[in-house]
C-alpha positions as YAML, in Angstrom:
chain: A
units: angstrom
residues:
- id: 1
  name: UNK
  ca: [77.49, 107.84, 99.65]
- id: 2
  name: UNK
  ca: [79.13, 110.25, 97.37]
- id: 3
  name: UNK
  ca: [81.14, 112.73, 98.57]
- id: 4
  name: UNK
  ca: [83.12, 116.09, 97.21]
- id: 5
  name: UNK
  ca: [86.21, 115.74, 95.76]
- id: 6
  name: UNK
  ca: [89.30, 117.03, 97.55]
- id: 7
  name: UNK
  ca: [89.64, 120.90, 98.85]
- id: 8
  name: UNK
  ca: [91.38, 123.09, 97.27]
- id: 9
  name: UNK
  ca: [95.80, 123.84, 97.22]
- id: 10
  name: UNK
  ca: [97.62, 126.74, 98.27]
- id: 11
  name: UNK
  ca: [100.78, 126.97, 96.00]
- id: 12
  name: UNK
  ca: [103.35, 125.62, 98.31]
- id: 13
  name: UNK
  ca: [101.57, 122.70, 99.13]
- id: 14
  name: UNK
  ca: [101.06, 122.02, 95.27]
- id: 15
  name: UNK
  ca: [105.13, 122.11, 94.60]
- id: 16
  name: UNK
  ca: [106.40, 120.32, 97.59]
- id: 17
  name: UNK
  ca: [103.48, 117.59, 96.75]
- id: 18
  name: UNK
  ca: [105.12, 117.53, 92.87]
- id: 19
  name: UNK
  ca: [108.61, 116.97, 94.86]
- id: 20
  name: UNK
  ca: [107.58, 114.03, 96.65]
- id: 21
  name: UNK
  ca: [106.20, 112.65, 93.47]
- id: 22
  name: UNK
  ca: [109.74, 113.43, 91.95]
- id: 23
  name: UNK
  ca: [111.16, 111.50, 94.73]
- id: 24
  name: UNK
  ca: [108.67, 108.99, 94.57]
- id: 25
  name: UNK
  ca: [109.89, 107.91, 91.31]
- id: 26
  name: UNK
  ca: [113.44, 109.20, 91.31]
- id: 27
  name: UNK
  ca: [113.11, 105.92, 94.07]
- id: 28
  name: UNK
  ca: [110.47, 104.46, 92.90]
- id: 29
  name: UNK
  ca: [111.43, 101.85, 90.10]
- id: 30
  name: UNK
  ca: [114.04, 100.12, 91.82]
- id: 31
  name: UNK
  ca: [112.99, 99.94, 95.55]
- id: 32
  name: UNK
  ca: [109.06, 98.66, 94.37]
- id: 33
  name: UNK
  ca: [107.13, 101.85, 95.86]
- id: 34
  name: UNK
  ca: [104.84, 101.98, 92.79]
- id: 35
  name: UNK
  ca: [103.59, 100.70, 89.70]
- id: 36
  name: UNK
  ca: [101.64, 103.43, 89.27]
- id: 37
  name: UNK
  ca: [102.97, 104.92, 85.73]
- id: 38
  name: UNK
  ca: [104.21, 108.69, 86.02]
- id: 39
  name: UNK
  ca: [101.22, 110.43, 83.83]
- id: 40
  name: UNK
  ca: [99.17, 108.84, 86.26]
- id: 41
  name: UNK
  ca: [100.79, 109.79, 89.29]
- id: 42
  name: UNK
  ca: [98.97, 113.38, 90.07]
- id: 43
  name: UNK
  ca: [95.40, 111.73, 90.10]
- id: 44
  name: UNK
  ca: [96.26, 108.00, 91.94]
- id: 45
  name: UNK
  ca: [98.77, 109.43, 94.36]
- id: 46
  name: UNK
  ca: [97.92, 113.17, 95.34]
- id: 47
  name: UNK
  ca: [94.20, 113.38, 94.50]
- id: 48
  name: UNK
  ca: [92.81, 110.22, 95.75]
- id: 49
  name: UNK
  ca: [94.68, 110.81, 99.11]
- id: 50
  name: UNK
  ca: [93.29, 113.91, 99.37]
- id: 51
  name: UNK
  ca: [89.89, 112.86, 98.35]
- id: 52
  name: UNK
  ca: [89.90, 112.71, 102.23]
- id: 53
  name: UNK
  ca: [90.11, 115.78, 103.15]
- id: 54
  name: UNK
  ca: [86.18, 116.25, 102.91]
- id: 55
  name: UNK
  ca: [85.54, 113.07, 105.38]
- id: 56
  name: UNK
  ca: [86.91, 114.77, 108.28]
- id: 57
  name: UNK
  ca: [87.44, 118.15, 110.26]
- id: 58
  name: UNK
  ca: [90.97, 118.09, 110.33]
- id: 59
  name: UNK
  ca: [91.89, 119.92, 113.46]
- id: 60
  name: UNK
  ca: [95.32, 121.05, 115.31]
- id: 61
  name: UNK
  ca: [97.06, 118.57, 116.86]
- id: 62
  name: UNK
  ca: [95.53, 115.42, 115.64]
- id: 63
  name: UNK
  ca: [97.31, 112.02, 115.91]
- id: 64
  name: UNK
  ca: [96.88, 110.73, 112.24]
- id: 65
  name: UNK
  ca: [98.41, 106.73, 111.66]
- id: 66
  name: UNK
  ca: [99.26, 105.46, 107.69]
- id: 67
  name: UNK
  ca: [99.07, 101.88, 108.38]
- id: 68
  name: UNK
  ca: [101.41, 100.07, 106.13]
- id: 69
  name: UNK
  ca: [102.91, 103.55, 104.61]
- id: 70
  name: UNK
  ca: [104.87, 101.96, 101.54]
- id: 71
  name: UNK
  ca: [105.48, 104.66, 99.28]
- id: 72
  name: UNK
  ca: [103.78, 107.34, 101.59]
- id: 73
  name: UNK
  ca: [100.06, 107.41, 100.07]
- id: 74
  name: UNK
  ca: [98.14, 108.82, 101.37]
- id: 75
  name: UNK
  ca: [100.06, 109.89, 104.67]
- id: 76
  name: UNK
  ca: [102.78, 112.09, 103.04]
- id: 77
  name: UNK
  ca: [100.09, 114.01, 100.51]
- id: 78
  name: UNK
  ca: [98.14, 114.91, 103.99]
- id: 79
  name: UNK
  ca: [100.77, 115.57, 106.21]
- id: 80
  name: UNK
  ca: [101.28, 118.18, 103.49]
- id: 81
  name: UNK
  ca: [98.13, 119.28, 102.58]
- id: 82
  name: UNK
  ca: [97.30, 119.23, 106.50]
- id: 83
  name: UNK
  ca: [100.25, 120.58, 108.71]
- id: 84
  name: UNK
  ca: [98.79, 121.53, 111.98]
- id: 85
  name: UNK
  ca: [98.33, 117.29, 112.23]
- id: 86
  name: UNK
  ca: [101.08, 115.16, 113.50]
- id: 87
  name: UNK
  ca: [101.63, 112.14, 111.42]
- id: 88
  name: UNK
  ca: [102.55, 108.67, 111.84]
- id: 89
  name: UNK
  ca: [103.63, 106.32, 109.09]
- id: 90
  name: UNK
  ca: [103.83, 102.57, 109.92]
- id: 91
  name: UNK
  ca: [105.66, 100.64, 107.70]
- id: 92
  name: UNK
  ca: [107.64, 97.62, 108.42]
- id: 93
  name: UNK
  ca: [109.32, 97.54, 105.13]
- id: 94
  name: UNK
  ca: [113.40, 98.61, 106.05]
- id: 95
  name: UNK
  ca: [114.10, 100.58, 102.16]
- id: 96
  name: UNK
  ca: [110.50, 101.78, 102.43]
- id: 97
  name: UNK
  ca: [110.71, 103.52, 106.07]
- id: 98
  name: UNK
  ca: [114.13, 104.33, 104.73]
- id: 99
  name: UNK
  ca: [112.35, 106.60, 101.99]
- id: 100
  name: UNK
  ca: [109.93, 107.73, 103.58]
- id: 101
  name: UNK
  ca: [112.11, 109.02, 106.26]
- id: 102
  name: UNK
  ca: [114.30, 110.79, 103.22]
- id: 103
  name: UNK
  ca: [111.32, 111.94, 102.63]
- id: 104
  name: UNK
  ca: [110.33, 113.67, 105.71]
- id: 105
  name: UNK
  ca: [113.63, 115.36, 105.15]
- id: 106
  name: UNK
  ca: [113.83, 116.41, 102.30]
- id: 107
  name: UNK
  ca: [110.12, 118.02, 102.46]
- id: 108
  name: UNK
  ca: [110.51, 119.68, 106.37]
- id: 109
  name: UNK
  ca: [107.89, 117.37, 107.34]
- id: 110
  name: UNK
  ca: [108.81, 118.13, 111.11]
- id: 111
  name: UNK
  ca: [105.51, 116.76, 111.77]
- id: 112
  name: UNK
  ca: [105.82, 113.50, 110.56]
- id: 113
  name: UNK
  ca: [107.81, 110.33, 112.13]
- id: 114
  name: UNK
  ca: [108.72, 107.33, 110.55]
- id: 115
  name: UNK
  ca: [107.74, 104.17, 112.89]
- id: 116
  name: UNK
  ca: [110.07, 101.45, 110.60]
- id: 117
  name: UNK
  ca: [107.85, 98.65, 112.54]
- id: 118
  name: UNK
  ca: [105.42, 95.73, 112.44]
- id: 119
  name: UNK
  ca: [101.87, 96.71, 112.67]
- id: 120
  name: UNK
  ca: [101.23, 93.62, 114.50]
- id: 121
  name: UNK
  ca: [104.10, 93.66, 116.89]
- id: 122
  name: UNK
  ca: [103.17, 97.85, 117.62]
- id: 123
  name: UNK
  ca: [99.44, 96.59, 118.64]
- id: 124
  name: UNK
  ca: [100.28, 94.35, 120.84]
- id: 125
  name: UNK
  ca: [102.33, 96.24, 122.80]
- id: 126
  name: UNK
  ca: [101.47, 97.33, 125.97]
- id: 127
  name: UNK
  ca: [101.07, 100.77, 125.85]
- id: 128
  name: UNK
  ca: [100.71, 101.59, 121.87]
- id: 129
  name: UNK
  ca: [100.15, 104.29, 120.03]
- id: 130
  name: UNK
  ca: [96.55, 105.82, 119.99]
- id: 131
  name: UNK
  ca: [95.45, 108.26, 117.24]
- id: 132
  name: UNK
  ca: [92.88, 109.76, 116.29]
- id: 133
  name: UNK
  ca: [92.45, 109.28, 112.37]
- id: 134
  name: UNK
  ca: [93.65, 106.15, 111.10]
- id: 135
  name: UNK
  ca: [94.14, 105.65, 107.61]
- id: 136
  name: UNK
  ca: [95.37, 102.82, 105.00]
- id: 137
  name: UNK
  ca: [95.84, 102.59, 100.87]
- id: 138
  name: UNK
  ca: [95.01, 98.53, 100.56]
- id: 139
  name: UNK
  ca: [97.55, 97.74, 102.59]
- id: 140
  name: UNK
  ca: [95.75, 94.62, 103.27]
- id: 141
  name: UNK
  ca: [91.83, 92.95, 102.50]
- id: 142
  name: UNK
  ca: [89.55, 94.32, 105.51]
- id: 143
  name: UNK
  ca: [88.80, 90.79, 106.92]
- id: 144
  name: UNK
  ca: [92.50, 91.59, 108.15]
- id: 145
  name: UNK
  ca: [92.79, 95.80, 108.37]
- id: 146
  name: UNK
  ca: [89.97, 95.97, 110.82]
- id: 147
  name: UNK
  ca: [91.39, 94.09, 113.10]
- id: 148
  name: UNK
  ca: [94.56, 95.30, 113.11]
- id: 149
  name: UNK
  ca: [92.89, 98.74, 112.46]
- id: 150
  name: UNK
  ca: [90.84, 98.54, 115.87]
- id: 151
  name: UNK
  ca: [93.70, 98.77, 118.69]
- id: 152
  name: UNK
  ca: [95.22, 101.88, 117.59]
- id: 153
  name: UNK
  ca: [91.76, 104.38, 117.77]
- id: 154
  name: UNK
  ca: [91.43, 106.26, 120.33]
- id: 155
  name: UNK
  ca: [87.62, 106.64, 122.03]
- id: 156
  name: UNK
  ca: [86.48, 108.77, 119.53]
- id: 157
  name: UNK
  ca: [88.77, 107.55, 116.48]
- id: 158
  name: UNK
  ca: [88.53, 107.22, 112.67]
- id: 159
  name: UNK
  ca: [89.48, 104.84, 110.29]
- id: 160
  name: UNK
  ca: [89.97, 105.95, 106.46]
- id: 161
  name: UNK
  ca: [90.72, 102.91, 104.25]
- id: 162
  name: UNK
  ca: [90.80, 103.17, 100.73]
- id: 163
  name: UNK
  ca: [89.88, 99.86, 98.78]
- id: 164
  name: UNK
  ca: [88.80, 98.34, 96.00]
- id: 165
  name: UNK
  ca: [85.55, 98.32, 93.77]
- id: 166
  name: UNK
  ca: [85.51, 94.33, 95.27]
- id: 167
  name: UNK
  ca: [85.12, 95.34, 98.47]
- id: 168
  name: UNK
  ca: [81.23, 95.40, 99.67]
- id: 169
  name: UNK
  ca: [79.69, 95.65, 103.01]
- id: 170
  name: UNK
  ca: [78.77, 92.95, 104.08]
- id: 171
  name: UNK
  ca: [76.84, 90.43, 107.72]
- id: 172
  name: UNK
  ca: [80.86, 89.26, 107.91]
- id: 173
  name: UNK
  ca: [82.40, 92.44, 107.58]
- id: 174
  name: UNK
  ca: [79.62, 94.25, 109.91]
- id: 175
  name: UNK
  ca: [80.02, 91.09, 112.45]
- id: 176
  name: UNK
  ca: [84.01, 91.51, 112.56]
- id: 177
  name: UNK
  ca: [83.37, 95.46, 113.07]
- id: 178
  name: UNK
  ca: [81.45, 94.91, 116.37]
- id: 179
  name: UNK
  ca: [83.22, 91.90, 117.32]
- id: 180
  name: UNK
  ca: [86.52, 95.02, 117.41]
- id: 181
  name: UNK
  ca: [84.26, 97.55, 119.06]
- id: 182
  name: UNK
  ca: [83.73, 99.42, 115.92]
- id: 183
  name: UNK
  ca: [80.99, 100.87, 114.86]
- id: 184
  name: UNK
  ca: [79.23, 99.93, 111.04]
- id: 185
  name: UNK
  ca: [81.46, 100.54, 107.94]
- id: 186
  name: UNK
  ca: [80.44, 102.50, 105.47]
- id: 187
  name: UNK
  ca: [81.85, 102.85, 102.02]
- id: 188
  name: UNK
  ca: [82.15, 106.33, 100.44]
- id: 189
  name: UNK
  ca: [82.53, 107.12, 96.38]
- id: 190
  name: UNK
  ca: [84.96, 109.96, 96.51]
- id: 191
  name: UNK
  ca: [84.96, 110.37, 92.77]
- id: 192
  name: UNK
  ca: [88.36, 109.24, 92.91]
- id: 193
  name: UNK
  ca: [88.38, 106.35, 95.14]
- id: 194
  name: UNK
  ca: [86.62, 103.92, 97.61]
- id: 195
  name: UNK
  ca: [86.97, 104.43, 101.22]
- id: 196
  name: UNK
  ca: [85.47, 102.20, 103.77]
- id: 197
  name: UNK
  ca: [85.01, 104.32, 107.09]
- id: 198
  name: UNK
  ca: [84.32, 103.07, 110.63]
- id: 199
  name: UNK
  ca: [84.52, 104.40, 113.96]
- id: 200
  name: UNK
  ca: [85.91, 103.28, 117.58]
- id: 201
  name: UNK
  ca: [82.64, 102.62, 119.28]
- id: 202
  name: UNK
  ca: [81.17, 104.88, 122.04]
...
């Protein structure tokens, strides 16, 4: 399925996104935050992240979880572009989590919370966060990511998982989704990246 590219940005948001990239590359060389060359950063980190925007009507007070946030993609670009939503950045690596906290403070992202925890541990806790939207960029293969995604989604939750070209909708993947009370998966090609999209089953 093809889908239109991301929505236009306000100048203030664009400036903040550029500042985020400056921070990412200022720190990234010594902390393994990105392997993308700086000249490709806007497309790979910003445009690919924001190509998620047309896939959902982003409402005020929704809670977004970026699972395995790493250097903050796609969670930080989404938080900048859609400031009315609350964003949780879940990252177990303490060095990366510290970078995310620095971004939160320096970019003035008051609606962002950094959670420096292991996702599997958080998912096993009772209670644990339930979110409207879960996003992730290649944090794990789908066979591992789907079981981890399901516990975090609320009763109408949506997962938008950025995946590579090799990922296909297979019988095993459909079976895995059903086992975890998710709808049949769909792959959406945004023109910039591929999104594995699943919802919580009614």
